[in-house]
Short mmCIF file of C-alpha atoms and ligand atoms in Angstrom, two decimals:
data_model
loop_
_atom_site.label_atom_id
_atom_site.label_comp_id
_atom_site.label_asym_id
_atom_site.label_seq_id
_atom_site.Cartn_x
_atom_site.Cartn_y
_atom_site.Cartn_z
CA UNK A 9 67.75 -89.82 12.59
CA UNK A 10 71.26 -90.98 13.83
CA UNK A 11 73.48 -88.66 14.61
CA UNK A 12 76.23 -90.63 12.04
CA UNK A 13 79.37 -88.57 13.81
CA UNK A 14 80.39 -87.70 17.38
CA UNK A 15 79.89 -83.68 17.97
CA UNK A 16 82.55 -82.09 17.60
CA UNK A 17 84.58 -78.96 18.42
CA UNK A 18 83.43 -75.87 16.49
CA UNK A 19 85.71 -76.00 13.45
CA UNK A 20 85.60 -74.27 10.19
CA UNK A 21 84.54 -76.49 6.95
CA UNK A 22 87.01 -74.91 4.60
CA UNK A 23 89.47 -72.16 4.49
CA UNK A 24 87.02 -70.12 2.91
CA UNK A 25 84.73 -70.04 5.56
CA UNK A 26 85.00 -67.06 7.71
CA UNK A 27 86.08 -68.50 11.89
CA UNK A 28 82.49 -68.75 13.78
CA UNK A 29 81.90 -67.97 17.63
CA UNK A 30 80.61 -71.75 19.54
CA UNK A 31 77.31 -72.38 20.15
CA UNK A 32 76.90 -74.18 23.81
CA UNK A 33 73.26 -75.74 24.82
CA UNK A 34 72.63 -72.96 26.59
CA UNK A 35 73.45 -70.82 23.57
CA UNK A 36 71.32 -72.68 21.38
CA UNK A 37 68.52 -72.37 23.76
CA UNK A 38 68.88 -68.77 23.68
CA UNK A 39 69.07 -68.50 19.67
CA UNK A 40 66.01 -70.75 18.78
CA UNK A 41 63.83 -68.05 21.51
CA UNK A 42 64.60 -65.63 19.71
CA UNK A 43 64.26 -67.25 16.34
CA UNK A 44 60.88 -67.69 17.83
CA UNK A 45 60.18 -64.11 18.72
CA UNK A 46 61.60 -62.55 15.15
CA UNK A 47 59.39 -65.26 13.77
CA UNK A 48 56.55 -63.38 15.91
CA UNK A 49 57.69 -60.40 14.51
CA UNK A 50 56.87 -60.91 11.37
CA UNK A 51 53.91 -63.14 11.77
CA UNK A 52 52.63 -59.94 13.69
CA UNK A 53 53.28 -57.68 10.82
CA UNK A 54 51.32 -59.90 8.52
CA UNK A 55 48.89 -60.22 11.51
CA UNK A 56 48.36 -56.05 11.77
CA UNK A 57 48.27 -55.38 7.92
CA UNK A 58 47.43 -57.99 5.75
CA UNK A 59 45.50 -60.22 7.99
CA UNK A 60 43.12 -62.33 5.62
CA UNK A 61 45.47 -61.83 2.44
CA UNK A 62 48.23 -63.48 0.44
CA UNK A 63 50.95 -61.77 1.93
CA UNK A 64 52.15 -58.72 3.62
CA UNK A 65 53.91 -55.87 1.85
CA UNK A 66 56.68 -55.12 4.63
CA UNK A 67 58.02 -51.41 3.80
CA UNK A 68 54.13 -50.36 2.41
CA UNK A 69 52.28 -52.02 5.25
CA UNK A 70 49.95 -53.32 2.68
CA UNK A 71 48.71 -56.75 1.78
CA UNK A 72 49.12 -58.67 -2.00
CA UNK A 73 46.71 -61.00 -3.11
CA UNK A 74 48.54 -63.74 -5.64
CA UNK A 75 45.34 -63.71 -7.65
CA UNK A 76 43.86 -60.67 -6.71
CA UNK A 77 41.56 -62.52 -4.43
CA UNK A 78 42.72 -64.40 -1.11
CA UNK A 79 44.07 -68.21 -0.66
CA UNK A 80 45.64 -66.93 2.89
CA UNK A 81 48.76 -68.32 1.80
CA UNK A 82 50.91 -67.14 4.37
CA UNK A 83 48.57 -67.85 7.11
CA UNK A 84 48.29 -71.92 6.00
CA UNK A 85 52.23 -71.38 5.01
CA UNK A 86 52.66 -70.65 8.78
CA UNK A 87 50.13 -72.53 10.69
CA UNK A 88 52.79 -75.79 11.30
CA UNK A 89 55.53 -73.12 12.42
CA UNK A 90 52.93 -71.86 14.85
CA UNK A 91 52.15 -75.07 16.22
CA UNK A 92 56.06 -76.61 16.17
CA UNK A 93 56.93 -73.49 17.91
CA UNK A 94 54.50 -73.78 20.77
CA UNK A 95 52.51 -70.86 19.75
CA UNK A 96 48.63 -72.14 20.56
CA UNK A 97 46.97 -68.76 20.56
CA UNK A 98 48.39 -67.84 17.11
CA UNK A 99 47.83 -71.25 15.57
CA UNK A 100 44.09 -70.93 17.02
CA UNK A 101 43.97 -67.95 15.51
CA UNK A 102 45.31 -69.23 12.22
CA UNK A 103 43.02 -72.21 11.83
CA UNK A 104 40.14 -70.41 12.49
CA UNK A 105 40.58 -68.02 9.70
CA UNK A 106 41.72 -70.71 7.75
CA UNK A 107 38.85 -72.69 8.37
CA UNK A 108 36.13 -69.94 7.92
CA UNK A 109 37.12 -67.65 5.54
CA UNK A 110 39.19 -69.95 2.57
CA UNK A 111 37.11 -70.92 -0.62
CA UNK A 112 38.83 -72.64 -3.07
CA UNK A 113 35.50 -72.08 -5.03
CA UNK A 114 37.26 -69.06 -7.30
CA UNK A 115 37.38 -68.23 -11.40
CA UNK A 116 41.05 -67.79 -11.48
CA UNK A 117 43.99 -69.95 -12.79
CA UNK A 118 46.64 -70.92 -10.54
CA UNK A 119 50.26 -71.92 -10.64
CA UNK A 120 49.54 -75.63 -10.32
CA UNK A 121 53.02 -76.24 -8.24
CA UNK A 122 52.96 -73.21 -6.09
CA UNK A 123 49.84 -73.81 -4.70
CA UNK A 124 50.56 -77.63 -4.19
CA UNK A 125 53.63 -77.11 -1.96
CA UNK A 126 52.41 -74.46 -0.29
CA UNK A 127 48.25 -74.30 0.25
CA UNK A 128 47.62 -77.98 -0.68
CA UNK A 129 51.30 -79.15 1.69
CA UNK A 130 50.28 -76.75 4.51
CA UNK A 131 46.87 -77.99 5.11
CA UNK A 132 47.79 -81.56 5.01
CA UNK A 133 50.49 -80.76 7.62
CA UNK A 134 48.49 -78.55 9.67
CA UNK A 135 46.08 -81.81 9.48
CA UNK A 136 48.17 -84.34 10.60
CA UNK A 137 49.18 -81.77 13.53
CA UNK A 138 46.28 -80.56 15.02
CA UNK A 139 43.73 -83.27 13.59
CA UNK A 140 41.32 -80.71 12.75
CA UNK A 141 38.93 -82.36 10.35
CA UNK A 142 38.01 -78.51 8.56
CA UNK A 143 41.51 -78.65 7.39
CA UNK A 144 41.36 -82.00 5.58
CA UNK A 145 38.05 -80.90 3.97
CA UNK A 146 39.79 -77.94 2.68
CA UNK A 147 42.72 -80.02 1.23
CA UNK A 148 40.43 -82.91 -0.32
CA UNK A 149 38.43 -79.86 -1.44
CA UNK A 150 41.30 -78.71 -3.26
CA UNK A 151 43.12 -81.93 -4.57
CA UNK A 152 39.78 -82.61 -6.37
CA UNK A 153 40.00 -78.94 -8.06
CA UNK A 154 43.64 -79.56 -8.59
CA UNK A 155 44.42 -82.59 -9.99
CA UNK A 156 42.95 -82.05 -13.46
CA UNK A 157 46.09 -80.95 -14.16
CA UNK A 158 47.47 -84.40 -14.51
CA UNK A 159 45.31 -85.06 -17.44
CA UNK A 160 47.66 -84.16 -20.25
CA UNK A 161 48.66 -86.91 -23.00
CA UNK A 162 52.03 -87.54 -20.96
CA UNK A 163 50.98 -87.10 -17.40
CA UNK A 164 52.95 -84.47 -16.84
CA UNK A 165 51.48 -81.53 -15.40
CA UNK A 166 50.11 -78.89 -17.21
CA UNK A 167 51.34 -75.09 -15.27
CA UNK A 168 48.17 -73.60 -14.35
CA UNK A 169 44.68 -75.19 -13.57
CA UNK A 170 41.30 -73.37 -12.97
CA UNK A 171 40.17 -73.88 -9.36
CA UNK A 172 36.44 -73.47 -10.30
CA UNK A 173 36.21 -74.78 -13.85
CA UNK A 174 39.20 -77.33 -13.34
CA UNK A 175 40.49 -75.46 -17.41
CA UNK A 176 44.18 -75.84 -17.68
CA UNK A 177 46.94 -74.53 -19.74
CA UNK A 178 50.47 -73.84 -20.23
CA UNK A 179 52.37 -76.60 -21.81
CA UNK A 180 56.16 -76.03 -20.64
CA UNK A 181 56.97 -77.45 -17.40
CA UNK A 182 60.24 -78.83 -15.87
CA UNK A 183 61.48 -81.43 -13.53
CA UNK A 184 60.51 -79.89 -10.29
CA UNK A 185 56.74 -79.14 -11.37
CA UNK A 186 56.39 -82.27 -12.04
CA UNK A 187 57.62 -83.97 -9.07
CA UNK A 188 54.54 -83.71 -6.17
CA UNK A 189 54.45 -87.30 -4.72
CA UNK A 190 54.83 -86.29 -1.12
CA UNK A 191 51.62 -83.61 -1.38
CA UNK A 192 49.32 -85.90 -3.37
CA UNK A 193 50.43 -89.70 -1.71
CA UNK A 194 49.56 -88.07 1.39
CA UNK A 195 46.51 -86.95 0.59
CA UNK A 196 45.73 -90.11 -1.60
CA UNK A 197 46.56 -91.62 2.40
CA UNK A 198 44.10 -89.53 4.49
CA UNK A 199 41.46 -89.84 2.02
CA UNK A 200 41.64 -93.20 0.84
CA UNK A 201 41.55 -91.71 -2.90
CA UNK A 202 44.61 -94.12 -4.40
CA UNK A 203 44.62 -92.09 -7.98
CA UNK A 204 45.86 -88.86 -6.45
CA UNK A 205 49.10 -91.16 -5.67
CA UNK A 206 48.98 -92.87 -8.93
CA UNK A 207 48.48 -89.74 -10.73
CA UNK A 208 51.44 -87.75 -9.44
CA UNK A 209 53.58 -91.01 -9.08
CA UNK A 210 52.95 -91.24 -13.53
CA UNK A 211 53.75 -87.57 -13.57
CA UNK A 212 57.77 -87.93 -12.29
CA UNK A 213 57.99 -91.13 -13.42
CA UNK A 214 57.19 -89.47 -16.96
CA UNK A 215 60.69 -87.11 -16.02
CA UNK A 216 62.69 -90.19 -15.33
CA UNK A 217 62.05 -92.28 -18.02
CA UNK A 218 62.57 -89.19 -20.42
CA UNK A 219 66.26 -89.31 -18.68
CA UNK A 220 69.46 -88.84 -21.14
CA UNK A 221 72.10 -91.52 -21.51
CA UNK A 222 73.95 -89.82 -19.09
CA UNK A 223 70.56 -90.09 -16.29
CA UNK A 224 70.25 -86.18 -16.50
CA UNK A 225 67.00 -84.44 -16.68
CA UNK A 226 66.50 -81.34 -18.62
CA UNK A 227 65.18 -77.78 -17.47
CA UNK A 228 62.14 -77.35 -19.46
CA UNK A 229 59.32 -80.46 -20.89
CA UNK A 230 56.66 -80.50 -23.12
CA UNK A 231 53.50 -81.67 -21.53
CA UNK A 232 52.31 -82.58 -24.83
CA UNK A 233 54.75 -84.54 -26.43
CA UNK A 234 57.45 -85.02 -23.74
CA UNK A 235 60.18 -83.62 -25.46
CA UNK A 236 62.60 -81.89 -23.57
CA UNK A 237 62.36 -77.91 -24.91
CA UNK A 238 65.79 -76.83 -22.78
CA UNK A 239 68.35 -79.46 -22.26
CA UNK A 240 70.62 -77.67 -19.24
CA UNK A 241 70.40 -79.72 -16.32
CA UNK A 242 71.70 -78.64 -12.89
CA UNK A 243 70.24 -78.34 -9.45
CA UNK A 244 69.24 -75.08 -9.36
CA UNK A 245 65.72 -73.55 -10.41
CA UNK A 246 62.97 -75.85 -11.88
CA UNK A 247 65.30 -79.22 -11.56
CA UNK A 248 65.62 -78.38 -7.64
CA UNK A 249 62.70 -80.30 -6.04
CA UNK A 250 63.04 -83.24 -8.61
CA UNK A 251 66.04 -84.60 -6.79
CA UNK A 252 64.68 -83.54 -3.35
CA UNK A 253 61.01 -85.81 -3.79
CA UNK A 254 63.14 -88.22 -5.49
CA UNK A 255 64.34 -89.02 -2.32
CA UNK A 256 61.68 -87.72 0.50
CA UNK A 257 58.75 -90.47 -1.58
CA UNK A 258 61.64 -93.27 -0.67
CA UNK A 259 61.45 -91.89 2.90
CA UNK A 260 57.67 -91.02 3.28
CA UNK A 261 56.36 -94.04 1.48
CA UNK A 262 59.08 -96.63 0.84
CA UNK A 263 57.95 -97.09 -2.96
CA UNK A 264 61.15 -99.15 -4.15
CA UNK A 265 60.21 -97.06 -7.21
CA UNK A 266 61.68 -93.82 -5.93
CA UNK A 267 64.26 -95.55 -4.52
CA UNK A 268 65.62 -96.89 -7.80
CA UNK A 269 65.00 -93.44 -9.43
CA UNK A 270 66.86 -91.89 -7.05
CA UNK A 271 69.96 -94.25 -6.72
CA UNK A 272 70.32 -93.82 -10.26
CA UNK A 273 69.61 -89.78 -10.45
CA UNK A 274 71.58 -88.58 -7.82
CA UNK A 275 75.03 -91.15 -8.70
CA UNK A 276 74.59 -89.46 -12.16
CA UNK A 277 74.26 -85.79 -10.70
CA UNK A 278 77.37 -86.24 -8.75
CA UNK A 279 79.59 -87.53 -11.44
CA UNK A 280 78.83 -84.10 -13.80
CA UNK A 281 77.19 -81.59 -12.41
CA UNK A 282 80.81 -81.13 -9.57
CA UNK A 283 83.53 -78.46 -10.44
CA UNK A 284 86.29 -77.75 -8.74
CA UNK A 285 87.28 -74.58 -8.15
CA UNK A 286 90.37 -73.07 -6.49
CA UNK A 287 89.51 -76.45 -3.95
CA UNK A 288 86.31 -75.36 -3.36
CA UNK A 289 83.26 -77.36 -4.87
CA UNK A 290 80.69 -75.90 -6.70
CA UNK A 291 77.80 -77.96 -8.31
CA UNK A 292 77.24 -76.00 -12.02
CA UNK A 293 75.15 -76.40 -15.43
CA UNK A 294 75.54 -79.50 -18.41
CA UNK A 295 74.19 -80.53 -21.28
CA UNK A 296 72.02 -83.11 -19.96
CA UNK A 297 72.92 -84.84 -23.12
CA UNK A 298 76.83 -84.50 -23.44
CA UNK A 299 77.66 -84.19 -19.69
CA UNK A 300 79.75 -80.86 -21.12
CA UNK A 301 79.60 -77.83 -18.69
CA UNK A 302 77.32 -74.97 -19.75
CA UNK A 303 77.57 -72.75 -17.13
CA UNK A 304 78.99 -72.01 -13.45
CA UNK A 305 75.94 -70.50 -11.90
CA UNK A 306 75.21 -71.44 -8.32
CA UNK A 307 73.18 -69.58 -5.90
CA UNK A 308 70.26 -69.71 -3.10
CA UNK A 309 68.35 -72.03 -4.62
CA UNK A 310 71.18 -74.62 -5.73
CA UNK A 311 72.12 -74.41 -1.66
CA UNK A 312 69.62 -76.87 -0.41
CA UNK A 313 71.57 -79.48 -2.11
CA UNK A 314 73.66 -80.33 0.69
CA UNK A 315 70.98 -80.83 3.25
CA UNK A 316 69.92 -83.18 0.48
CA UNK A 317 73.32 -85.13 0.20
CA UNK A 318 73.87 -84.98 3.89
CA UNK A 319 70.12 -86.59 4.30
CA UNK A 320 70.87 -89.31 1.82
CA UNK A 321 73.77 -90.41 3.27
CA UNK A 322 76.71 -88.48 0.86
CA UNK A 323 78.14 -86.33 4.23
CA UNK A 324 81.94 -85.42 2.93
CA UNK A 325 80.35 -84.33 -0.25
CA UNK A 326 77.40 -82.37 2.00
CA UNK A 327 80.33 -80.45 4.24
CA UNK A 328 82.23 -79.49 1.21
CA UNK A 329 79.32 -78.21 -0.87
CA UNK A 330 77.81 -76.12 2.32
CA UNK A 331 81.01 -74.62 2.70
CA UNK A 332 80.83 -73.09 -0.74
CA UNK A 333 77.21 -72.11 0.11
CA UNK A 334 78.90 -70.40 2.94
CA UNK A 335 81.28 -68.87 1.53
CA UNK A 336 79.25 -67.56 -1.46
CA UNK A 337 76.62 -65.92 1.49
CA UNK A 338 79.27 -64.44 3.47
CA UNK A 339 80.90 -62.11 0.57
CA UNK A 340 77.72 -59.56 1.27
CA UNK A 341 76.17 -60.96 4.45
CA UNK A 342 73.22 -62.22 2.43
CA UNK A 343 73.31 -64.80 -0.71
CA UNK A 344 72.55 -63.48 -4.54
CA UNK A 345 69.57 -66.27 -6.40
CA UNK A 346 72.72 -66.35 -8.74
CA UNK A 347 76.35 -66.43 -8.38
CA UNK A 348 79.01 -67.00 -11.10
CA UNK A 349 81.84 -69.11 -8.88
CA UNK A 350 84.48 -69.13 -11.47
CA UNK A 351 83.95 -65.21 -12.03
CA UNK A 352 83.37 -64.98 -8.55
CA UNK A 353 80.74 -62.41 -9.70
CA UNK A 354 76.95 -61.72 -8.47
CA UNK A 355 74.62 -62.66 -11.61
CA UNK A 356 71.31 -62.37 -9.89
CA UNK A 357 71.49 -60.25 -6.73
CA UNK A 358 68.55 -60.30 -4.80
CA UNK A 359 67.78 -62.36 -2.01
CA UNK A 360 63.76 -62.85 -1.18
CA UNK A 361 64.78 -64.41 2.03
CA UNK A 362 64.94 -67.97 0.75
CA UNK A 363 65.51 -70.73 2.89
CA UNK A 364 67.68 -73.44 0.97
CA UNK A 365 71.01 -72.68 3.36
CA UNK A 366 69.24 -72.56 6.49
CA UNK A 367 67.94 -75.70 5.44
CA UNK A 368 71.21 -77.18 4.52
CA UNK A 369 72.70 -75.97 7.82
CA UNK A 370 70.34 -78.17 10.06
CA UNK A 371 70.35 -81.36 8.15
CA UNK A 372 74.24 -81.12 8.12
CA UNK A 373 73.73 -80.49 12.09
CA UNK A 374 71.19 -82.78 12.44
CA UNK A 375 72.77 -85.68 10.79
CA UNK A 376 76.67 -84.90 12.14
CA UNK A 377 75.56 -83.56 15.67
CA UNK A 378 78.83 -81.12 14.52
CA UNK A 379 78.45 -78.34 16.36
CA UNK A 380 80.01 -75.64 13.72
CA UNK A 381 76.81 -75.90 12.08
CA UNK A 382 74.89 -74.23 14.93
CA UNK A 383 77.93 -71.60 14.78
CA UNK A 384 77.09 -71.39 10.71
CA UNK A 385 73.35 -70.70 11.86
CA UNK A 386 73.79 -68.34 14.47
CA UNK A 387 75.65 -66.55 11.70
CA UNK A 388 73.02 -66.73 8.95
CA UNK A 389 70.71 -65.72 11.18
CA UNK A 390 71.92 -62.46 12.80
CA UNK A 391 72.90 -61.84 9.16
CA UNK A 392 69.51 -62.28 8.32
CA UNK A 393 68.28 -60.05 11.38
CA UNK A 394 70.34 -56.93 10.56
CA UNK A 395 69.76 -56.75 6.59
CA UNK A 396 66.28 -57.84 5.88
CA UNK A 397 64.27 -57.12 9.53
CA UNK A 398 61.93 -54.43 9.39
CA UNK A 399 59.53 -52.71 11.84
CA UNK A 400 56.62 -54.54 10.76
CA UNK A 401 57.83 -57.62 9.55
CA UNK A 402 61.22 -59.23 7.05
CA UNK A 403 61.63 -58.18 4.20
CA UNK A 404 63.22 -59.62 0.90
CA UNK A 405 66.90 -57.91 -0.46
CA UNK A 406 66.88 -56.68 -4.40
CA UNK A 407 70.31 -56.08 -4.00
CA UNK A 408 72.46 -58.25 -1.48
CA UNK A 409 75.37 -56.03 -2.71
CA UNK A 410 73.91 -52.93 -1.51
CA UNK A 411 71.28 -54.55 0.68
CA UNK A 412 68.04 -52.93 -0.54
CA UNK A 413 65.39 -53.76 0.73
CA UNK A 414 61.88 -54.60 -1.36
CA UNK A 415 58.40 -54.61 -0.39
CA UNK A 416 57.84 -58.29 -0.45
CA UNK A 417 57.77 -60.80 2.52
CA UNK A 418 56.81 -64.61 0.85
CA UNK A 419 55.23 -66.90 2.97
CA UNK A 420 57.51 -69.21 2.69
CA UNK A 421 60.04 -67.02 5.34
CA UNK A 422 57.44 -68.41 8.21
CA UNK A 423 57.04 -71.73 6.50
CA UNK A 424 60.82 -72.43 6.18
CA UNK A 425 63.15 -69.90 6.72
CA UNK A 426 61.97 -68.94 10.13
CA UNK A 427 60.78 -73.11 10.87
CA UNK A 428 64.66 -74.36 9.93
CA UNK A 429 66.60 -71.91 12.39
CA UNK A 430 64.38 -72.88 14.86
CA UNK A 431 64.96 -76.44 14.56
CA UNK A 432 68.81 -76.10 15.00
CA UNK A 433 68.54 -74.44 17.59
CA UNK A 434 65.91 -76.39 19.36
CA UNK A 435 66.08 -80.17 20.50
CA UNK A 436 65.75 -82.99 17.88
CA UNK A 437 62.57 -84.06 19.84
CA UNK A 438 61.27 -80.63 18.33
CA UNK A 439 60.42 -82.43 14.84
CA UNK A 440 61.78 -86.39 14.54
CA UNK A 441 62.87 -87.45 11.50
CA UNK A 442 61.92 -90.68 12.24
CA UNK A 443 58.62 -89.77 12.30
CA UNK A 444 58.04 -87.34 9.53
CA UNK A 445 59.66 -85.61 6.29
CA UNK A 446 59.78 -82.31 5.35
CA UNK A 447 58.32 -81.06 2.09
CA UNK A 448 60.03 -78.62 -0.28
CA UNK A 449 58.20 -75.72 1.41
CA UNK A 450 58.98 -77.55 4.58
CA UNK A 451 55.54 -78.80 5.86
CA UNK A 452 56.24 -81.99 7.70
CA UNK A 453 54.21 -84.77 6.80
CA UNK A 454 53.69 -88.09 8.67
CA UNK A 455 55.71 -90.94 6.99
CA UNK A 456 53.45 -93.86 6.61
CA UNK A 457 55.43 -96.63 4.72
CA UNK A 458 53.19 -99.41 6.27
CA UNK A 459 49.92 -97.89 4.17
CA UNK A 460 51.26 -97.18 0.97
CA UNK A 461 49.43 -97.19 -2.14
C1 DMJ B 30 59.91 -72.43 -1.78
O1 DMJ B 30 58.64 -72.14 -2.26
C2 DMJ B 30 60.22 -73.89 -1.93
O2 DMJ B 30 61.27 -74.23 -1.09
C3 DMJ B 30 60.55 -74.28 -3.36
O3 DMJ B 30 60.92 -75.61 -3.48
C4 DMJ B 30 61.66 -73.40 -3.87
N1 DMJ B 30 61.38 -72.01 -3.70
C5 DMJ B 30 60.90 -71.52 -2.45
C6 DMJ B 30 61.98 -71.09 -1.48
O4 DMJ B 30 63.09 -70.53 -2.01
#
């Protein structure tokens, strides 16, 4: 990636944004160790007490099993952290477990998209990392178990699919469900098994071409007849990834298909979705039909849209947008899932240690080489430290007013959170964006433009 301006002197983004300590190299070399070690911290907690399951419990020391039996999501959620942050013995340990113990052979129905980005996006990456042949087996394994779940009258996906019997059900989906190119190209790649592409290509094509007037998306589909079933459209929750693959399948497989789609999406999403409030810029809710603001609801979620814009080229727009994303997580130390921005009120305030403005914060450094985004990160991340580390691991905020904790650590705080610090703290030879593309639960995956479908 080129770094498109000259680093500069650590600076604030916007008045709002509280004044932020430097960051020097030697700084930064500092941070990302001990991003590394917290990172052991918790991998360590999951390691002592929930080794083989789902995911840990932090406060209870207990495990959770999504389905009441294992997919050792966090431990294939982790195993590219492990390996990007030079941790062999753990990764070893990892893939072994991984490779022995997993059975995708199970009676239970699964969230179709949740297991995608994370099981189905972990062992790919994992694959491409370490090459070990177990862990494509496991991922062609289950992509074949999967993928009924593209056979629906519209291509669209239908929400849950039966790993054993390959039954599906649940007929509402949304934008981001139905947007899993990068997971299901790549495997289509390493396996030489084109329709998994084609399939999952049809399925967010079928989004786009259901587009308004305006080029805005809805929140909620039927996978049956394709009618839209709620027309808001935003960034936030269900719509999220939809703009985010638009872009990554232009990256990963240079399909002039995705390109179009997402010229056309994301110059629509920036003409309605903006607001401007007291000077700051907040990206809200429309009718996806009239373009009329619904609603002023941002929150963690909506905050990996800079990262996005600042990936894609749109930088001024990125900086301005972060800096609300800022702003709205340095109120309590921690960011609500929902924030009002004209109110200026907390609408949803927990935080289960999402990623999306860690995220944000090293594409924006990445792509300017301005240093006040380490400064932003070295923030969010002793912010992170003192409200949601716990003796045996992180754990997720119900309240980021009061900062409560709960009893939940999701895998995706070692696939992401945890994985984006480190990379702005570490050198850009840590992960090259030339080379590969992060994945909504930020697995990287190899592009490979010169093979695609
Ligand atoms: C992750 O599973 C993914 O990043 C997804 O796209 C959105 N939700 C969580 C993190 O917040």
């Amino acid at each position: 990636m080129l770094l498109l301006l000259p680093a500069a002197t650590v600076r604030a983004a916007s008045a709002a944004a509280p004044p932020l300590a430097p960051v020097d190299a030697a700084q930064a070399a500092r941070l990302a160790a001990s991003v590394r070690a917290e990172f052991l911290h918790a991998w360590n907690g999951y390691r002592r007490y929930a080794w083989g399951h789902d995911e840990l419990r932090p406060l209870s020391r207990t495990a959770r099993d999504w389905y009441g039996e294992p997919l050792l999501m966090t431990p294939i959620d982790a195993l590219d952290t492990l390996v990007l942050m030079g941790l062999p013995a753990e990764a070893a340990e990892a893939r072994e477990l991984i490779a022995t113990q997993l059975s995708f052979d199970r009676d239970i129905d699964v969230k179709h998209f949740e297991i995608v980005i994370r099981v189905l996006g972990g062992l790919l990456s994992a694959y491409e990392l370490t090459h070990d042949e177990r862990l494509l087996a496991l991922a062609a394994d289950l992509g074949r178990r999967l993928s009924p779940a593209f056979d629906s009258p519209t291509g669209l996906p239908w929400v849950y699919v039966n790993l054993r019997t390959g039954r599906t059900r649940g007929s509402e989906t949304n934008p981001a469900e139905s947007a899993l190119l990068p997971e299901y190209g790549t495997l289509a790649q390493l396996t030489g098994e084109r329709a998994y592409y084609d399939k999952a290509m049809r399925a967010m094509t079928a989004i786009y071409q259901r587009r308004s007037a305006l080029g805005l998306v809805g929140e909620r589909i039927d996978v049956e007849s394709g009618a839209w079933t709620r027309p808001t459209s935003h960034i936030g929750a269900r719509i999220d990834s939809y703009y985010e693959y638009l872009w990554k399948c232009w990256r990963l497989f240079a399909a002039p298909s995705c390109l179009a789609m997402w010229n056309s999406s994301i110059a629509a999403a920036n003409r309605y979705y903006p607001e401007n409030v007291g000077g700051a810029l907040w990206y809200g809710q429309v009718d996806m039909n009239t373009g009329r603001h619904t609603g002023s609801e941002y929150g963690a979620l909506e905050a990996f849209f800079p990262g996005l814009l600042a990936y894609s080229g749109h930088v001024a727009r990125a900086r301005r947008l972060q800096a609300s994303s800022f702003a709205m997580w340095s109120v309590n130390g921690a960011e609500p899932d929902s924030y009002d921005y004209r109110a200026a009120r907390v609408t949803e305030p927990r935080y289960p240690l999402r990623p999306e403005i860690v995220e944000s914060t090293w594409y924006l450094y990445r792509i300017t080489g301005d240093a006040y985004y380490r400064a932003m990160g070295a923030q969010l991340f002793a912010d992170l430290k003192r409200c949601c580390r716990t003796p045996d691991g992180y754990a997720a905020l119900s309240d980021v007013t009061t900062h409560t904790q709960a009893d939940e650590m999701p895998s995706f705080v070692l696939a992401e959170t945890f994985k984006y610090f480190y990379l702005l703290f570490s050198p850009p030879a840590t992960l090259d964006l030339q080379r590969f593309v992060l994945t909504t639960e930020a697995h990287p995956l190899r592009r490979n433009t010169a093979h695609a479908p």
